[in-house]
Coordinates of C-alpha atoms in Angstrom, one line a residue:
Chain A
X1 CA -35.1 -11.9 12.2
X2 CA -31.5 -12.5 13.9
X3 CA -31.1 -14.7 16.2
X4 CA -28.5 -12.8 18.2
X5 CA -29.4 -12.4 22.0
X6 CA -29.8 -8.8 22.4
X7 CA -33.5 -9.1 24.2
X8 CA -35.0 -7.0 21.7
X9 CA -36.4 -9.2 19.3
X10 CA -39.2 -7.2 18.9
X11 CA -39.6 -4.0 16.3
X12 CA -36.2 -4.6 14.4
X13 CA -36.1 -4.2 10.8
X14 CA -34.8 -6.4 8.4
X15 CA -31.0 -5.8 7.2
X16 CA -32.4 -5.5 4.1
X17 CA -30.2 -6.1 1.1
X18 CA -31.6 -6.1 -2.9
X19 CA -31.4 -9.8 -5.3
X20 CA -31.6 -8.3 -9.1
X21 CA -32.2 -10.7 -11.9
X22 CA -28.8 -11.6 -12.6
X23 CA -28.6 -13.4 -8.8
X24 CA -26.0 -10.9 -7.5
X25 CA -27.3 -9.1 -4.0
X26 CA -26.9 -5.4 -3.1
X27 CA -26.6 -4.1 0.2
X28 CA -28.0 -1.6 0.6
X29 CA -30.8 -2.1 -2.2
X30 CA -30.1 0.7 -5.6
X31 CA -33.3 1.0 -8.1
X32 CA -31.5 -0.7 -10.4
X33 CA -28.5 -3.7 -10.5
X34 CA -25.5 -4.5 -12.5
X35 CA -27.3 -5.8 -15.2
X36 CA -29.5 -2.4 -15.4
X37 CA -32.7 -4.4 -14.1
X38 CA -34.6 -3.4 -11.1
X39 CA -34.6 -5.3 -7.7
X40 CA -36.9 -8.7 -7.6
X41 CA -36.7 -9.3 -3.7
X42 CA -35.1 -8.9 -0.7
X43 CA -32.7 -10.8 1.6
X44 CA -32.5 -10.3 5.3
X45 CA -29.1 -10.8 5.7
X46 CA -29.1 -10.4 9.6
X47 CA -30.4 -14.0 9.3
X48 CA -26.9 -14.9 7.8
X49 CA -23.2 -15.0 9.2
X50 CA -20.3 -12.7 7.7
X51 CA -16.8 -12.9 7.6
X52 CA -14.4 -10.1 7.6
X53 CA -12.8 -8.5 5.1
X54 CA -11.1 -6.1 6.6
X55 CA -11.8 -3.4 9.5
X56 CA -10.5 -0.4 11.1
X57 CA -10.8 1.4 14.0
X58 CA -11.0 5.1 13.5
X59 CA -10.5 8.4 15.8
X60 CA -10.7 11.1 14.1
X61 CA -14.3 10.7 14.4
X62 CA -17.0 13.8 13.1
X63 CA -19.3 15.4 15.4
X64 CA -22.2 12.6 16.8
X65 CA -20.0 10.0 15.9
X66 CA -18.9 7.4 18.5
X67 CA -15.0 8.1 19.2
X68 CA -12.8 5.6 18.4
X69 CA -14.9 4.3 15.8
X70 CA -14.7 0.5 15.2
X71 CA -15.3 -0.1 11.6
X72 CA -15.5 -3.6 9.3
X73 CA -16.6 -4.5 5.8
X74 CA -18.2 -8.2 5.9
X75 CA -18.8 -10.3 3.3
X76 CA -22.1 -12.7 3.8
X77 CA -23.1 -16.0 1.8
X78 CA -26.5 -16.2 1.1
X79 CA -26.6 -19.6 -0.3
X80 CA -23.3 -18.8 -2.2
X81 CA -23.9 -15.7 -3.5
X82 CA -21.5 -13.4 -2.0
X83 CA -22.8 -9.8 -0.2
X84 CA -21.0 -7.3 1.1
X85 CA -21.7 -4.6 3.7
X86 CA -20.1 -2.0 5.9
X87 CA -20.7 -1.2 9.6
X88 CA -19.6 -0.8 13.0
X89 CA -18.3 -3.6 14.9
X90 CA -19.1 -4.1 18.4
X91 CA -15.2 -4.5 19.3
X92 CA -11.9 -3.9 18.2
X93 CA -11.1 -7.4 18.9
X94 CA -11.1 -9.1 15.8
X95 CA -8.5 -9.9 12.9
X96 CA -9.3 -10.6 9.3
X97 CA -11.3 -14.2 8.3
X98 CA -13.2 -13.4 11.5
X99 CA -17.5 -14.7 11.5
X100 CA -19.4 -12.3 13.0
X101 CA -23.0 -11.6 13.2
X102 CA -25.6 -8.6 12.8
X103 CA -26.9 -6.8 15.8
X104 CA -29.2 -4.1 15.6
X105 CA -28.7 -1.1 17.2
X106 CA -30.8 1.7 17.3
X107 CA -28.9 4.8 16.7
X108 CA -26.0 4.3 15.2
X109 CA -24.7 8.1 15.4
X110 CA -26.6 11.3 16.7
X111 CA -28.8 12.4 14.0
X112 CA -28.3 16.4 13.3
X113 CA -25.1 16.4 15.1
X114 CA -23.4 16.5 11.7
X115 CA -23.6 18.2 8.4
X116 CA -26.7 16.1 6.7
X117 CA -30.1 16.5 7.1
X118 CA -31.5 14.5 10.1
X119 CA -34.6 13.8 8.5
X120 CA -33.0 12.4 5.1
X121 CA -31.7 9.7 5.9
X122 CA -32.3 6.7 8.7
X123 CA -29.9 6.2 12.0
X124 CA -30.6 3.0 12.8
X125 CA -29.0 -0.2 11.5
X126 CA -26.7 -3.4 12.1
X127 CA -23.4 -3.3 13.8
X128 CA -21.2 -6.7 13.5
X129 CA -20.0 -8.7 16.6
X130 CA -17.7 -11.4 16.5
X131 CA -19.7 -14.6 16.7
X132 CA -18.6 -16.7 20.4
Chain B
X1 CA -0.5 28.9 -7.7
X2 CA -1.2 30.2 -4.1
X3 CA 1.0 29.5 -0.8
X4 CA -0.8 26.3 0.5
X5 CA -1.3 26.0 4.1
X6 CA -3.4 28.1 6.8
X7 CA -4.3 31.1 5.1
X8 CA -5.9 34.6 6.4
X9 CA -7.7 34.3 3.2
X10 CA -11.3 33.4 2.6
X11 CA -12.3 31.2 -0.8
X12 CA -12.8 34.1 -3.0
X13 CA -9.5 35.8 -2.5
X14 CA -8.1 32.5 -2.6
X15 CA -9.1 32.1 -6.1
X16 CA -8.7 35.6 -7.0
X17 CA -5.3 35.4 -6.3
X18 CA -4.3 32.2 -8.2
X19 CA -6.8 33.5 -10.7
X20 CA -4.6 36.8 -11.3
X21 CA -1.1 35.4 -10.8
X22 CA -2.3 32.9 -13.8
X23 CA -3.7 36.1 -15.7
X24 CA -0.6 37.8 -15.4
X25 CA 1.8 34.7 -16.0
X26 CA -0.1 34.6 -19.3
X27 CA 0.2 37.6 -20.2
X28 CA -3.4 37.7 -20.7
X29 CA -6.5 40.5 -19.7
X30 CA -9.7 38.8 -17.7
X31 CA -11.7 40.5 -20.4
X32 CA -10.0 38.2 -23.1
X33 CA -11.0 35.1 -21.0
X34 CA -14.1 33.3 -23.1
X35 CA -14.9 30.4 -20.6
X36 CA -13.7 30.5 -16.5
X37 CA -14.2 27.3 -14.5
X38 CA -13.9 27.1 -11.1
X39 CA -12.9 23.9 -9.4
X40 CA -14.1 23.8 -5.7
X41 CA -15.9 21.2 -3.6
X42 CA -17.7 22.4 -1.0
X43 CA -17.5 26.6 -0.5
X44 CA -21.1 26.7 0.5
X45 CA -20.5 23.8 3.1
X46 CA -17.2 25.5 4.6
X47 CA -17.9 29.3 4.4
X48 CA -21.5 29.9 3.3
X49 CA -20.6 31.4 -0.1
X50 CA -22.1 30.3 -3.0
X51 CA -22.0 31.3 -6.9
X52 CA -18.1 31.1 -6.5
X53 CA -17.9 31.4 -10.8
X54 CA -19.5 34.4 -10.8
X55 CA -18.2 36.1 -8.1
X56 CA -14.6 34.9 -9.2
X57 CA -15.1 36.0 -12.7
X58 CA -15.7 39.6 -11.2
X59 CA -12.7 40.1 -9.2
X60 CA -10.6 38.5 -12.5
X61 CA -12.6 41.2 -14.7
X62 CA -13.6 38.0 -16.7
X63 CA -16.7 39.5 -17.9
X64 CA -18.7 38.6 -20.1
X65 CA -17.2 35.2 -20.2
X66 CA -18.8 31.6 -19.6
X67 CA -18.5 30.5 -16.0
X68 CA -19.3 27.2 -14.0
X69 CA -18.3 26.2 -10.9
X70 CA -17.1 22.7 -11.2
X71 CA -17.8 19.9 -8.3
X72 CA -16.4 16.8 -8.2
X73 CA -15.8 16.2 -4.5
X74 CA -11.8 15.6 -3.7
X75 CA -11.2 15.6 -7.9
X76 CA -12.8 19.0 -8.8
X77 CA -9.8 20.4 -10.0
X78 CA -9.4 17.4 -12.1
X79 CA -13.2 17.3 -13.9
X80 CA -12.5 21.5 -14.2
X81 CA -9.2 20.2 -16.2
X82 CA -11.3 18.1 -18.3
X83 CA -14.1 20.7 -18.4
X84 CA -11.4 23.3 -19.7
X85 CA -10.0 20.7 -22.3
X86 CA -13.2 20.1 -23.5
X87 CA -14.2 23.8 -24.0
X88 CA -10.8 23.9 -25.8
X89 CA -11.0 20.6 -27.7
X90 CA -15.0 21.4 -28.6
X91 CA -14.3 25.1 -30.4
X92 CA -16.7 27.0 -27.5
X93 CA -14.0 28.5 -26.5
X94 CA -10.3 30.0 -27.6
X95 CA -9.6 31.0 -24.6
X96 CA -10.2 29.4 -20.8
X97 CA -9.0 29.9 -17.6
X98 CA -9.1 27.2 -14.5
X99 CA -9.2 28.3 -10.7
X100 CA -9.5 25.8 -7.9
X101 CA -9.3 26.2 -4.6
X102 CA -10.9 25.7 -1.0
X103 CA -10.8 27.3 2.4
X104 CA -11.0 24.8 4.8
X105 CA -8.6 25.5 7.6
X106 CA -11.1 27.7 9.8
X107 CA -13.0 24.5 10.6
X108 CA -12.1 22.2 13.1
X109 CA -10.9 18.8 12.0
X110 CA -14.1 17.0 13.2
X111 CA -15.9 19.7 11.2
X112 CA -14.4 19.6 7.9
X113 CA -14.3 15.7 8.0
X114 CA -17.6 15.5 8.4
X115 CA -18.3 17.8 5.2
X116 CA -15.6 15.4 3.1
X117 CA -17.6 12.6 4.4
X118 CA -20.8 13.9 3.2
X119 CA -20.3 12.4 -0.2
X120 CA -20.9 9.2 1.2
X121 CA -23.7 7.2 0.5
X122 CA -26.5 6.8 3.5
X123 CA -26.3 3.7 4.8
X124 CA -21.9 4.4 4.9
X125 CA -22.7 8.1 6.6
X126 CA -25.1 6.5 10.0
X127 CA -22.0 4.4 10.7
X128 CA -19.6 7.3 10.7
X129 CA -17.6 5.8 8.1
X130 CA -15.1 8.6 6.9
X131 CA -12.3 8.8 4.0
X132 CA -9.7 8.3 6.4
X133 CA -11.5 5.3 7.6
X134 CA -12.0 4.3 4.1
X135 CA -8.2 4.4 4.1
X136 CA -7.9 2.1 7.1
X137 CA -10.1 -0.3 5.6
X138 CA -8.2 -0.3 2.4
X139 CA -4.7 -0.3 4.0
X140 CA -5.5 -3.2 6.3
X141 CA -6.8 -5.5 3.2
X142 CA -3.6 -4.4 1.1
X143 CA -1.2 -5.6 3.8
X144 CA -3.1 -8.3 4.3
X145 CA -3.2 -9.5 0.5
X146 CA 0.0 -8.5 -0.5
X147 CA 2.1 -9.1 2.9
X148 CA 3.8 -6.1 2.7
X149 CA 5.0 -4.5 5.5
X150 CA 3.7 -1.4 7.5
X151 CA 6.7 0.4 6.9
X152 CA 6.4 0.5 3.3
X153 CA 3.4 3.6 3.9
X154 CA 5.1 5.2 5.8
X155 CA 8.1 5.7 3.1
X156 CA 5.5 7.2 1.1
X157 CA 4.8 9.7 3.5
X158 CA 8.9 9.7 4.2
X159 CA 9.7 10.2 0.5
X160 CA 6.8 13.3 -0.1
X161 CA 7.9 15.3 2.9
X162 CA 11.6 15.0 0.9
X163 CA 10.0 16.3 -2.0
X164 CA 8.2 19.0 -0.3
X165 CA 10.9 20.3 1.4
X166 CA 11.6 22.5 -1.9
X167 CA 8.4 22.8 -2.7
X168 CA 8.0 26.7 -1.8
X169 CA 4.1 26.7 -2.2
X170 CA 4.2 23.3 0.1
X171 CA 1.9 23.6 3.2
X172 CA 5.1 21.3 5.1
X173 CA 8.6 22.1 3.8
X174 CA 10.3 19.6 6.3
X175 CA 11.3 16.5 6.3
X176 CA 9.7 13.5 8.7
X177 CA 11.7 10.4 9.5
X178 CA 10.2 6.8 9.3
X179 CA 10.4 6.3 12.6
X180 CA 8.3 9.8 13.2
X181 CA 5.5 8.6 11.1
X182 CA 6.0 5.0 13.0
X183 CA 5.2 6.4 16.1
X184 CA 2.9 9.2 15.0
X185 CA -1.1 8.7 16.6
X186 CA -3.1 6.4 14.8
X187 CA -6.2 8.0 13.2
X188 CA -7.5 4.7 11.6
X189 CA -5.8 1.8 12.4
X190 CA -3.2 0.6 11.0
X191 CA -2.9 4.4 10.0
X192 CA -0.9 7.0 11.7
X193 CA -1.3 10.9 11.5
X194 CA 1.7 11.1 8.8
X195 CA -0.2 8.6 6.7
X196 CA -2.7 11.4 6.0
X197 CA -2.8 14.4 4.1
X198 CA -3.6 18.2 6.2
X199 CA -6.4 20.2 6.4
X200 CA -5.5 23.0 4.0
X201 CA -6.6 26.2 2.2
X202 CA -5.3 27.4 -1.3
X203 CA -6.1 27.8 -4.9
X204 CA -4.4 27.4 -8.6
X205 CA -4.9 28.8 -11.9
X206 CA -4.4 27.1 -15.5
X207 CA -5.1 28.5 -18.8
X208 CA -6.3 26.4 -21.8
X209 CA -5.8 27.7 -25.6
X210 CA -5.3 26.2 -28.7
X211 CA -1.8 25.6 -29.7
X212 CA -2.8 28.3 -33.0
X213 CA -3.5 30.5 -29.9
X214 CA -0.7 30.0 -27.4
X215 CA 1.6 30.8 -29.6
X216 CA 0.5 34.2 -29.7
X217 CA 1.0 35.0 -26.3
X218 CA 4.5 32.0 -25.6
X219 CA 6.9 29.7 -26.8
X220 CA 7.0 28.1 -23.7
X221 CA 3.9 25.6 -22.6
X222 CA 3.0 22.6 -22.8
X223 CA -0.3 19.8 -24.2
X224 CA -2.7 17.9 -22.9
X225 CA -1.9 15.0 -24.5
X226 CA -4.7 13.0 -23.5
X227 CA -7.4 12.8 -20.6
X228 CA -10.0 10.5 -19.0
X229 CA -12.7 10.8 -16.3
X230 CA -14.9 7.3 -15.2
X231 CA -16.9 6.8 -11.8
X232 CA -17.0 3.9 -9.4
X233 CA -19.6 2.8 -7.2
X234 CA -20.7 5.5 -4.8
X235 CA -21.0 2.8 -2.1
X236 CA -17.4 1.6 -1.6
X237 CA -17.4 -2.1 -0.1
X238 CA -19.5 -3.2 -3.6
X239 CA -16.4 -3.3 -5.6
X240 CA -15.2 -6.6 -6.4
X241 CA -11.8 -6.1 -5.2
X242 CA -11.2 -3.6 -2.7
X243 CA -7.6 -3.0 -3.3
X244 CA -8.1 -1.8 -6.5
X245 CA -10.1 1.6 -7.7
X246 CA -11.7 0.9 -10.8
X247 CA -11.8 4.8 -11.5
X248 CA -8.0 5.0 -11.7
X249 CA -8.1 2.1 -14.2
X250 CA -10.6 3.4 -16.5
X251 CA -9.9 7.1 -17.3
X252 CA -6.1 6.0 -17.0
X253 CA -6.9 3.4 -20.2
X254 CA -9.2 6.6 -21.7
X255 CA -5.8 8.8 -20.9
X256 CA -3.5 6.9 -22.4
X257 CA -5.5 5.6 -25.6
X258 CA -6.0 9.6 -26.6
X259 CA -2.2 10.2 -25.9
X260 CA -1.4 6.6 -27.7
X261 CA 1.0 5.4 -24.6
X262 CA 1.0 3.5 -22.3
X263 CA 2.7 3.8 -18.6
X264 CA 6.4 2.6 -20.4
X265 CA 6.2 6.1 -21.5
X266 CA 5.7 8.2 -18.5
X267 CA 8.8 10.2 -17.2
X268 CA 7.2 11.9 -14.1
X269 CA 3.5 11.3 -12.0
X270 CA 1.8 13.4 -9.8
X271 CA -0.7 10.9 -7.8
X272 CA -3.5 12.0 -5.4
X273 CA -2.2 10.8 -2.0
X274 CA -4.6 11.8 0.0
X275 CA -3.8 9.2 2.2
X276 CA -0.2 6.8 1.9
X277 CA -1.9 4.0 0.4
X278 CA -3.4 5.8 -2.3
X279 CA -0.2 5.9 -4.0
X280 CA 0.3 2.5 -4.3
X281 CA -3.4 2.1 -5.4
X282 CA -3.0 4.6 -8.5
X283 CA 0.6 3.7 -9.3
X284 CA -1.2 0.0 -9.6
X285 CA -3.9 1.3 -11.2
X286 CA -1.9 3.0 -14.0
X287 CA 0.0 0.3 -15.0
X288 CA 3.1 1.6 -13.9
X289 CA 3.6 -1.5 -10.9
X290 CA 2.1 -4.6 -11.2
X291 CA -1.2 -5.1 -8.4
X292 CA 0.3 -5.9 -5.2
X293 CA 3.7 -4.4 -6.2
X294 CA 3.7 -1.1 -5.7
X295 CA 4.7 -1.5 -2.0
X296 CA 7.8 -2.9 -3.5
X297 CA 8.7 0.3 -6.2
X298 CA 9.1 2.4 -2.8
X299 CA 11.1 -0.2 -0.8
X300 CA 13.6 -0.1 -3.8
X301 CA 13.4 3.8 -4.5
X302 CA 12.1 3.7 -7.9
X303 CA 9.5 6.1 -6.9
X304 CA 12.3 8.7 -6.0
X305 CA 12.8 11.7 -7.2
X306 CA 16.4 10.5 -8.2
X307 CA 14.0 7.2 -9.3
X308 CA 13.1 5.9 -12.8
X309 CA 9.9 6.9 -12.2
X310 CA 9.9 10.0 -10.0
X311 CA 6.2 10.3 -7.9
X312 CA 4.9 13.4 -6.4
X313 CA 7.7 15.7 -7.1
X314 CA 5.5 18.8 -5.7
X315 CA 5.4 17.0 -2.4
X316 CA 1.9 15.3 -3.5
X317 CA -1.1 16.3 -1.4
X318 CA 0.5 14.2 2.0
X319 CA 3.4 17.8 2.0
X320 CA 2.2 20.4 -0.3
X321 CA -1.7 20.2 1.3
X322 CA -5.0 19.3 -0.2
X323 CA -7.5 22.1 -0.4
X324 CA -9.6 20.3 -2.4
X325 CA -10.8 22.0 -5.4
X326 CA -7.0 23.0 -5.8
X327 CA -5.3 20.0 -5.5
X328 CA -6.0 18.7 -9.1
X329 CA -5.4 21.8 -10.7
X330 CA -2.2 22.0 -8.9
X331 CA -1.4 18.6 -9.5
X332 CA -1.0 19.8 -13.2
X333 CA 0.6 23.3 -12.2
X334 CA 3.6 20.5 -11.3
X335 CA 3.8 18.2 -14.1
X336 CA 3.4 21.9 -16.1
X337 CA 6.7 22.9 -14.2
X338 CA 8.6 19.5 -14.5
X339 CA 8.4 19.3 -18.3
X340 CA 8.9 23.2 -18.7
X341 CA 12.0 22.8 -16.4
X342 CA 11.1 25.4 -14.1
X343 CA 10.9 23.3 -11.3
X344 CA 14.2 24.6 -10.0
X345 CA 15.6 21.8 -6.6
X346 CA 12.5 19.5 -7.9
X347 CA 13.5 19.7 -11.4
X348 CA 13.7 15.8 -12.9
X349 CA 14.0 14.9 -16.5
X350 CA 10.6 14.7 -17.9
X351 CA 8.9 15.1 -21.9
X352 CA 5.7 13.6 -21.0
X353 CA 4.2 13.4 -17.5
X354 CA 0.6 11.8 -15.8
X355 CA -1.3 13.5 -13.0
X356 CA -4.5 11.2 -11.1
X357 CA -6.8 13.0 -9.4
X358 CA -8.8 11.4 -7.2
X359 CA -12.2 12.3 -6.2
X360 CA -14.1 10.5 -2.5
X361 CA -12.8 6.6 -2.5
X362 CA -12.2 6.3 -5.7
X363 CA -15.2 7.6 -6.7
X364 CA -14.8 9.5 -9.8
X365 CA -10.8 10.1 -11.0
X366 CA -9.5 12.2 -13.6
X367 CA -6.0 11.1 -15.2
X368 CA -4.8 13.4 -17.5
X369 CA -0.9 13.3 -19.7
X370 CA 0.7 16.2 -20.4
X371 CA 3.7 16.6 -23.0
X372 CA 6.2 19.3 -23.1
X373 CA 5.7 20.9 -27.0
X374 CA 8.2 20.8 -29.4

């Protein structure tokens, strides 16, 4: 579980991401990995720190979306095996090369305020915040 | 091809148009037409029509001929160009006609966006993550990497508006200055509103043949001298380096070993920028800059119209519009012009010309060469 100090330790899922057999991690998880093979276990990554690759703050935001929209693609190192992901960031306030953390949120964006199925797909998930 | 732009029109008189204007360029009944492919992203999700082909082939009197409606998000008039090479290039058919189009413009901005971003892979869609934003992203890493400067996207945007501004099917046929697109909103930071294409509504018609065919009905066309279609990852931060779209790479490589060239023997390209720094992705891509350099071909002008290697001509999508399932089709409409010489104020000197379509981030591409026949 994170360690970040939101008070709500409790309940959180794991930011789950996928190790195949080759040693490269997928986040998210796909049935099958770069070498064609199927997962072998998970990695909680929100028990690791990211840095940033890059991020963007958007707003021309669609409907249920929060307006502007801080974004960032982070790269974690899980014991040196590099793993990317995408989410919001808690704050504009950051610049490239940046460590930042996972924090869970519940609802990332209003589910059936846009086009896709509300049901299909999860809301929930892990924004990044700039760690101190 | 259609005027581009906001249009009375809905989808299937958009394509019906093109569709006949095409028909009657060629000289050619819909009844003759063996195979009709219709390029369009997303009519069901914008309008509520569906069975597009069908409905298409009707108006066009293309009947009884083979129809499909061809989707390939943002590159669906590319894929129907491949899908109406390889009727072509297979023997189905002797005969086959290409529509695209889309009618987007009676949605609001948030609306449509949210259809585009659609494509995007569940755990990009709960965060909201868009294409523009994709573009952010990618434009923030590029200047980053490369230290280029801001201004070098915005001469992109600069230089298309030029090129639009004869453009007489172009959805913008005015100029911007750098400082306009400077100064212009940001929509996803370091991004401004000029960096982006415009919501847009149009269509444009091709027809395929064998040469034994074609010359039947012309003298005058021109060849697919080669074409290539590869995917990326659907999810977009899993690619190894995210300056670079491994899409444009591959079916660029497949393009150019059917033609047997290379990007040394391009005269003319029309690239898909949706967004400013597309164009320096694909011109990258395609081997006609080195990576990282393609910043630099616009600071110098090389990308010109009056360049060595002139770049969206028509305007690109940033002037002319991108109505999705169009844009590809009339990405080719231009190179078709350029090496026929019939692109009157636009008109560059070009015998063999490249058009990359570009469909989500990257996601799939078509990059097809075209020669002008002997």
């Amino acid at each position: 579980m994170s360690d970040a100090d939101s008070g709500e330790s409790t309940d959180q899922p794991a930011m789950e991401a996928a190790r195949y057999p080759d040693g490269s991690i997928l986040y998210p998880s796909h049935p099958v990995g770069p070498d064609g093979n199927e997962p072998v276990e998970t990695v909680d990554l929100s028990e690791y720190t990211a840095t940033l690759i890059t991020w963007t703050s958007s707003t021309a935001t669609p409907p249920g979306v929060r307006q502007p929209n801080h974004l960032g693609i982070v790269e974690f190192d899980v014991e040196g095996e590099p793993v990317r992901a995408i989410g919001q960031l808690t704050t504009d306030d950051v610049e490239i090369g940046d460590t930042v953390e996972a924090v869970y949120a519940e609802e990332l964006r209003e589910p059936g305020a846009g086009i896709r199925e509300p049901e299909s797909q999860a809301w929930d998930g892990y924004q990044f915040q700039p760690v101190e | 091809m259609t005027q581009f732009g906001q249009r009375e029109a809905w989808i299937r008189e958009l394509l019906a148009e093109a569709g006949q204007a095409c028909l009657d360029d060629a000289g050619v009944e819909g009844s003759e037409v063996e195979h009709l492919y219709v390029s369009n992203m997303a009519s069901g999700e914008f309008e509520g029509q569906t069975g597009i082909a069908n409905a298409v082939a009707h108006d066009l009197n293309a009947i009884p001929a083979y129809t499909a409606r061809i989707d390939q998000t943002s590159s669906s008039g590319g894929a129907g160009v491949y899908s109406a090479w390889q009727s072509v290039a297979s023997g189905a058919s002797d005969l086959t006609m290409l529509v695209g189009g889309e009618k987007m413009t009676h949605r609001s901005t948030a609306e449509a966006t949210d259809v585009i971003a659609s494509l995007t892979h569940p755990a990009e869609y709960k965060h909201g993550v868009t294409l523009p934003s994709f573009a952010g992203l990618t434009a923030r890493r590029y200047l980053h990497v490369h230290d280029a400067p801001r201004e070098s996207l915005a001469k992109v945007a600069v230089k298309n508006h030029k090129n639009g501004v004869d453009n007489p099917h172009a959805q913008f046929q005015k100029e911007v200055d750098l400082e306009t697109v400077m100064e212009s909103p940001i929509i996803a930071d370091p991004l401004r509103l000029y960096d982006f294409c415009p919501i847009t509504d149009g269509s444009a018609a091709l027809m395929f043949c064998p040469e034994s065919v074609a010359a039947e009905y012309t003298d005058d066309y021109v060849t697919v001298a080669g074409i290539g279609g590869a995917t990326d990852t659907h999810v977009v931060h899993e690619r190894a380096d995210p300056t670079v779209m491994g899409g444009v790479v591959d079916s660029g490589e497949e393009a150019y070993e059917m033609a047997g060239l290379g990007p040394e023997d391009i005269d003319m390209a029309e690239l898909h920028d949706m967004f400013t720094i597309l164009e320096f992705l694909q011109s990258e891509g395609l081997g006609f800059f080195e990576p990282g350099e393609g910043w630099k071909a616009i600071d110098e002008g090389v990308t010109d119209r009056d360049g060595e290697l002139p770049i969206n001509t028509s305007g690109g999508l940033k002037s002319k519009g991108h109505p999705l399932g169009a844009s590809g089709v009339a990405q080719i409409y231009e190179v078709y012009q350029q090496l026929m010489g019939t692109a009157g104020p636009r008109q560059v000197k070009a015998e063999t010309g490249l058009a990359c379509n570009v469909g989500g981030f990257g996601n799939c591409v078509i990059t097809t060469i075209l020669e002008a026949s002997q």
